[in-house]
mmCIF file of C-alpha atoms in Angstrom:
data_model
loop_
_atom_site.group_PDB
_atom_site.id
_atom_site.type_symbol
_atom_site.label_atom_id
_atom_site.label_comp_id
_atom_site.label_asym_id
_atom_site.label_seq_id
_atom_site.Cartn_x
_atom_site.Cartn_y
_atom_site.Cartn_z
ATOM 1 C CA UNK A 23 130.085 74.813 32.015
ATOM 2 C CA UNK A 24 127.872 76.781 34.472
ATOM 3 C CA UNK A 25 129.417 79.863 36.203
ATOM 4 C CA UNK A 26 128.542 80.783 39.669
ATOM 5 C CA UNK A 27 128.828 84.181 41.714
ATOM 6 C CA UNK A 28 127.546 82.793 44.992
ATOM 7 C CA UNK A 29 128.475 84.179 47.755
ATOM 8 C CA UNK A 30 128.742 81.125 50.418
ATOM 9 C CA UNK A 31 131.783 80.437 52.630
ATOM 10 C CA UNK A 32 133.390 78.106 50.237
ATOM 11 C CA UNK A 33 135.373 80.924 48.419
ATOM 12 C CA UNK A 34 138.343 81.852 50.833
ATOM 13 C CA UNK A 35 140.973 78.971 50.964
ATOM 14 C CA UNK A 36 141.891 77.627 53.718
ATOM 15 C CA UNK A 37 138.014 77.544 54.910
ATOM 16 C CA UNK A 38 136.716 77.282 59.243
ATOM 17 C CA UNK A 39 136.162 73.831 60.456
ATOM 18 C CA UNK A 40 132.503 73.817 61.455
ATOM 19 C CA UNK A 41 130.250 71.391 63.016
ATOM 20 C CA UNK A 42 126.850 71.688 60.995
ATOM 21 C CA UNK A 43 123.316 71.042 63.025
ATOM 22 C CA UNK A 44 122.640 67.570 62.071
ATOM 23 C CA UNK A 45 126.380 67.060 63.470
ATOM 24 C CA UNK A 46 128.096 66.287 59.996
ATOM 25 C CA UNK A 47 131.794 67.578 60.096
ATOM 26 C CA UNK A 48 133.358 69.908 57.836
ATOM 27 C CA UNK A 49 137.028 69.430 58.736
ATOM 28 C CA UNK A 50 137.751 72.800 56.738
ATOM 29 C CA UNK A 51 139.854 73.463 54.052
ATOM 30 C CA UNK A 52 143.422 71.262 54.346
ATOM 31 C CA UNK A 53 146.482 72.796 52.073
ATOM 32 C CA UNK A 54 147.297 68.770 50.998
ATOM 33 C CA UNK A 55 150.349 70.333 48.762
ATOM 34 C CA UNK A 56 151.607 72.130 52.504
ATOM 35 C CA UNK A 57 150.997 68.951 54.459
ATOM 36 C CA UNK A 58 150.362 66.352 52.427
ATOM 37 C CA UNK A 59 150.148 64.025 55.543
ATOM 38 C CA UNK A 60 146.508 65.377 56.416
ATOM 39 C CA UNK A 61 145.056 63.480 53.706
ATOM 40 C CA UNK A 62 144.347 61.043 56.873
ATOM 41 C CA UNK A 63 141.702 63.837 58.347
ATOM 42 C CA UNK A 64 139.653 63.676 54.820
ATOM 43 C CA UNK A 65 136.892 61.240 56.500
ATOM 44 C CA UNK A 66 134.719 62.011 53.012
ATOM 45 C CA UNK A 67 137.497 59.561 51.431
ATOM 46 C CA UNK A 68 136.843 56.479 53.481
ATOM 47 C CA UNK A 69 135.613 53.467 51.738
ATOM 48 C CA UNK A 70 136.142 55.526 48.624
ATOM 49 C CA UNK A 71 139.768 54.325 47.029
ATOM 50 C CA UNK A 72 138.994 55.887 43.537
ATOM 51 C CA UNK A 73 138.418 59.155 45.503
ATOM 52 C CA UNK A 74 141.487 59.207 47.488
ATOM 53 C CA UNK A 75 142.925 58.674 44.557
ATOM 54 C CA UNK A 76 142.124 61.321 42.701
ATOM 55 C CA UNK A 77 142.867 63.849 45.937
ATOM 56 C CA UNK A 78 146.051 62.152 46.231
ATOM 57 C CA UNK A 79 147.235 62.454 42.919
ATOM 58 C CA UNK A 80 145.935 65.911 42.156
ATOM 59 C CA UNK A 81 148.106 67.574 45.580
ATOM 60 C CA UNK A 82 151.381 65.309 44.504
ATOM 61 C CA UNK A 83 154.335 67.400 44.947
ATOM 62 C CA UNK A 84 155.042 68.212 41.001
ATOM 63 C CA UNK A 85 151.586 68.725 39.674
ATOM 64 C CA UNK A 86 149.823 72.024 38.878
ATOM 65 C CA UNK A 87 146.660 71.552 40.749
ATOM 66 C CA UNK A 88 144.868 71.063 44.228
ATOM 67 C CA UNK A 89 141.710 70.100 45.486
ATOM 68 C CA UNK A 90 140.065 72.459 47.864
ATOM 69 C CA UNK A 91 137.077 70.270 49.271
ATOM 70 C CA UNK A 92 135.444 66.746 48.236
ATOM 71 C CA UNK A 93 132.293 64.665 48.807
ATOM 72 C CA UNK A 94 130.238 61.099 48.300
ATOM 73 C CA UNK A 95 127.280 59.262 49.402
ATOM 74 C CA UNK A 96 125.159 56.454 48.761
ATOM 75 C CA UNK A 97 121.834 57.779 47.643
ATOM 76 C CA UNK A 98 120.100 55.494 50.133
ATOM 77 C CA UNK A 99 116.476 56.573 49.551
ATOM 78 C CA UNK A 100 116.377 53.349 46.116
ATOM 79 C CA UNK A 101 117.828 50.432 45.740
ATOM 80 C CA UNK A 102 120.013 51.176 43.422
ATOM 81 C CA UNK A 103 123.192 52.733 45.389
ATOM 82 C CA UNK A 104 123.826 55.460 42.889
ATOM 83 C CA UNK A 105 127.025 57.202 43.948
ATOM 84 C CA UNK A 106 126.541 61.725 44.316
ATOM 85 C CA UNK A 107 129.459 63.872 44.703
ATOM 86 C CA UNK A 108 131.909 66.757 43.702
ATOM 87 C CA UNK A 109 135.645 67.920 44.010
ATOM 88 C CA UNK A 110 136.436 71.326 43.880
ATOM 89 C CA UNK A 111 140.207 72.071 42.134
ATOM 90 C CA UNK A 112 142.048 74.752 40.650
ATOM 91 C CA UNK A 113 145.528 75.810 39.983
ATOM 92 C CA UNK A 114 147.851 76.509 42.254
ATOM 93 C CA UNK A 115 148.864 80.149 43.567
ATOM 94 C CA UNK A 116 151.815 79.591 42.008
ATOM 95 C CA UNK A 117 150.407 78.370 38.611
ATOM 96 C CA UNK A 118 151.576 80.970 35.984
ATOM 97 C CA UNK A 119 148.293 83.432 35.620
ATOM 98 C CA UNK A 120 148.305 82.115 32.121
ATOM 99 C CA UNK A 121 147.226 78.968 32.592
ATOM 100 C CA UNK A 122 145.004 80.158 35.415
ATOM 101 C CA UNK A 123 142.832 81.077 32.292
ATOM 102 C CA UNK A 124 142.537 77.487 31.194
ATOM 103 C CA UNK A 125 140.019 76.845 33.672
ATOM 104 C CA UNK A 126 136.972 78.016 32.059
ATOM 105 C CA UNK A 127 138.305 75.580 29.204
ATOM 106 C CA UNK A 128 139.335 72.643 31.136
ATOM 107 C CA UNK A 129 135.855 70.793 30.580
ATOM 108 C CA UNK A 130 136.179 70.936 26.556
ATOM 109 C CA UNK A 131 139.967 70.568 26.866
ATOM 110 C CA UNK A 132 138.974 66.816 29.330
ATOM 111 C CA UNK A 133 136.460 65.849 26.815
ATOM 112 C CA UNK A 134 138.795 66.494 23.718
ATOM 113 C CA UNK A 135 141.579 64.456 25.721
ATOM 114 C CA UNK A 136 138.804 61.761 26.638
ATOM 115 C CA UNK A 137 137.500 61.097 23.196
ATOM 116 C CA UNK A 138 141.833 61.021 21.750
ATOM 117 C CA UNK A 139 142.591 58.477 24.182
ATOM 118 C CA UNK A 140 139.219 56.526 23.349
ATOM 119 C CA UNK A 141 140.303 56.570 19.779
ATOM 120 C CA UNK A 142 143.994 55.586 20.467
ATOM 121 C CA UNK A 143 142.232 52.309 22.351
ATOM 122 C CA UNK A 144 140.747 51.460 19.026
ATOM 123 C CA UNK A 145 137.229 51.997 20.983
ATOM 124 C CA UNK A 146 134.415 50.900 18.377
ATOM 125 C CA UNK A 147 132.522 53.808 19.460
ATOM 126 C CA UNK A 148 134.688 56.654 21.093
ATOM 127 C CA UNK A 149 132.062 59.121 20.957
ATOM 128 C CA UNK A 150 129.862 57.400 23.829
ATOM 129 C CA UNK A 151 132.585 57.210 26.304
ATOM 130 C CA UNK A 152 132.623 61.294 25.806
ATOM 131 C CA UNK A 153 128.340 60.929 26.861
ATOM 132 C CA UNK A 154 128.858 58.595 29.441
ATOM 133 C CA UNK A 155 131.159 60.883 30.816
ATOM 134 C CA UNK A 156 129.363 63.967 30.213
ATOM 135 C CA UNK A 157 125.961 62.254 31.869
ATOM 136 C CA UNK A 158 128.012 61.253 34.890
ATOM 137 C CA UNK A 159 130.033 65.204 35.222
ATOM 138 C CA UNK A 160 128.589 68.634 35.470
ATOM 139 C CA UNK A 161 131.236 71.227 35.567
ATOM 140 C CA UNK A 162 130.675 75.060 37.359
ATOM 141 C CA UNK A 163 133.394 77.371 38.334
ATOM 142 C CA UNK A 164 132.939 79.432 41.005
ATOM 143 C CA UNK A 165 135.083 82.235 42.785
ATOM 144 C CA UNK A 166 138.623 81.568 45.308
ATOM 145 C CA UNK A 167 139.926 83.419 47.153
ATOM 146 C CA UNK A 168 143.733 81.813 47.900
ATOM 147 C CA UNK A 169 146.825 83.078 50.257
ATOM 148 C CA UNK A 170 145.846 86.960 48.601
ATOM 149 C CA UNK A 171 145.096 85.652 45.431
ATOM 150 C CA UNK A 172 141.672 85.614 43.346
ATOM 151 C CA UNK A 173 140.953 83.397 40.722
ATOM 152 C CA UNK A 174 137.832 80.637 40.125
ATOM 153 C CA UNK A 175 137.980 77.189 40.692
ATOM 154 C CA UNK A 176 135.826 74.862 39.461
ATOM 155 C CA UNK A 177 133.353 72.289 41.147
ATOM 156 C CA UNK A 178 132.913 68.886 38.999
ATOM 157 C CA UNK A 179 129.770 67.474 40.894
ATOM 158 C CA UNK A 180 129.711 63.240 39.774
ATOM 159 C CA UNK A 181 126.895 60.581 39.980
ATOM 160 C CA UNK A 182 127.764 57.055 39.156
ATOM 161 C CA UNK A 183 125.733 54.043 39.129
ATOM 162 C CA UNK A 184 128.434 52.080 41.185
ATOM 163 C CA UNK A 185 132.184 52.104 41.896
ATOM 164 C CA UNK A 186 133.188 50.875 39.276
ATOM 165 C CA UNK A 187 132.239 53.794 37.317
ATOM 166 C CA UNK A 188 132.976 56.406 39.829
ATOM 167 C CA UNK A 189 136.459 54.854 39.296
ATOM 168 C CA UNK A 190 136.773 55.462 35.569
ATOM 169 C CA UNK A 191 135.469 58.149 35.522
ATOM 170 C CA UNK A 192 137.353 59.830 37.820
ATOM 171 C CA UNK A 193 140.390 57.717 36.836
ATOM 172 C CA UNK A 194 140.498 59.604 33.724
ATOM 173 C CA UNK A 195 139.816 63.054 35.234
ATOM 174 C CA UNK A 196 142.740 62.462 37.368
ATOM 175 C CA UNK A 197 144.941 61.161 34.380
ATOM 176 C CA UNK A 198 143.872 64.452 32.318
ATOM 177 C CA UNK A 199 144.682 66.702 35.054
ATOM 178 C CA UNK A 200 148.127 64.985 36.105
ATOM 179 C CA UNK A 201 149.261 63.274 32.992
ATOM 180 C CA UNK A 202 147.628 65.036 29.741
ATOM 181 C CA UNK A 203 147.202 68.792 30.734
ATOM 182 C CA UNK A 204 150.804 69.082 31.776
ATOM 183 C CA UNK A 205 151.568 67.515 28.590
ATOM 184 C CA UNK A 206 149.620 70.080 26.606
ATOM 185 C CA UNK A 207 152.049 72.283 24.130
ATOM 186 C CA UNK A 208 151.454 75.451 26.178
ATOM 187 C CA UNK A 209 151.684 74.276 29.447
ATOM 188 C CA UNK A 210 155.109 72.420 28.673
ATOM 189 C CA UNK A 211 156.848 76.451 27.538
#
């Protein structure tokens, strides 16, 4: 996983609306665990159901994460629709600080998670789901700055050939972040 020090505007939660020069729309950051109702105002989630999804699911009232910011496109320069994007995620200020740490391990803990629950399908080859995922994932965490808290988040920028994959394979990013972290030994104490 790639660290990052940059120093943009994306670091201090909740972040300004703007209106950029080639008048794309950056609603600014929306607290979805506050208001969960603004989820409606996310216009990078239309005609992407396996990204709502994943935003949805990750603010739910119980979990111990939230997304800070989200993206997709069509790469319409080939023929070949491939699918660009990233979610940025973290704990949440209330997270206990020792789990806070597990974010610089989150990628090994996903791909340890991914290649148990390939196994436990009786997958021929569990292994290559593990490189398919890590060719369609790269993982950075960067600085945040959260209701007077610091800590990193992390930015898991995704490519996928189609929907189809974009859909599994943030199905099962979702599913490790909602389902098997919590799950996890030292997250249950």
């Amino acid at each position: 996983m790639k660290s990052s020090d940059q120093n943009d505007h994306f670091i201090k939660f909740p972040y300004r609306k703007e209106i950029r020069e080639n008048g794309d729309v950056n609603n600014g950051g929306i607290d979805l665990i506050k208001d969960p109702a603004r989820i409606s105002e996310i216009h990078e989630l239309e005609g992407a159901p396996w990204l709502y999804n994943f935003i949805e699911k990750t603010n739910s009232k119980h979990g111990h994460f939230m997304t800070f910011g989200c993206v997709y496109g069509r790469n319409s320069n080939n023929n070949n629709g491939m699918l660009y994007g990233y979610v940025d995620f973290s704990f949440r200020p209330e997270a206990p600080i020792a789990l806070r740490k597990d974010v610089s391990s989150l990628e090994s803990m996903f791909y340890q998670y991914l290649l148990e629950t390939m196994i436990s399908l009786g997958e021929e080859n569990p292994s290559q789901a593990i490189e398919y995922a890590q060719s369609c994932f790269v993982w950075e965490h960067t600085p945040l700055e959260i209701y007077e808290q610091t800590y990193s988040k992390l930015t898991v920028v995704f490519r996928a050939p189609n929907d189809d994959v974009a859909d599994w394979s943030l199905g099962h990013l979702e599913h490790f972040l909602n389902v098997a972290y919590p799950s996890l030994p030292h997250v249950r104490i």
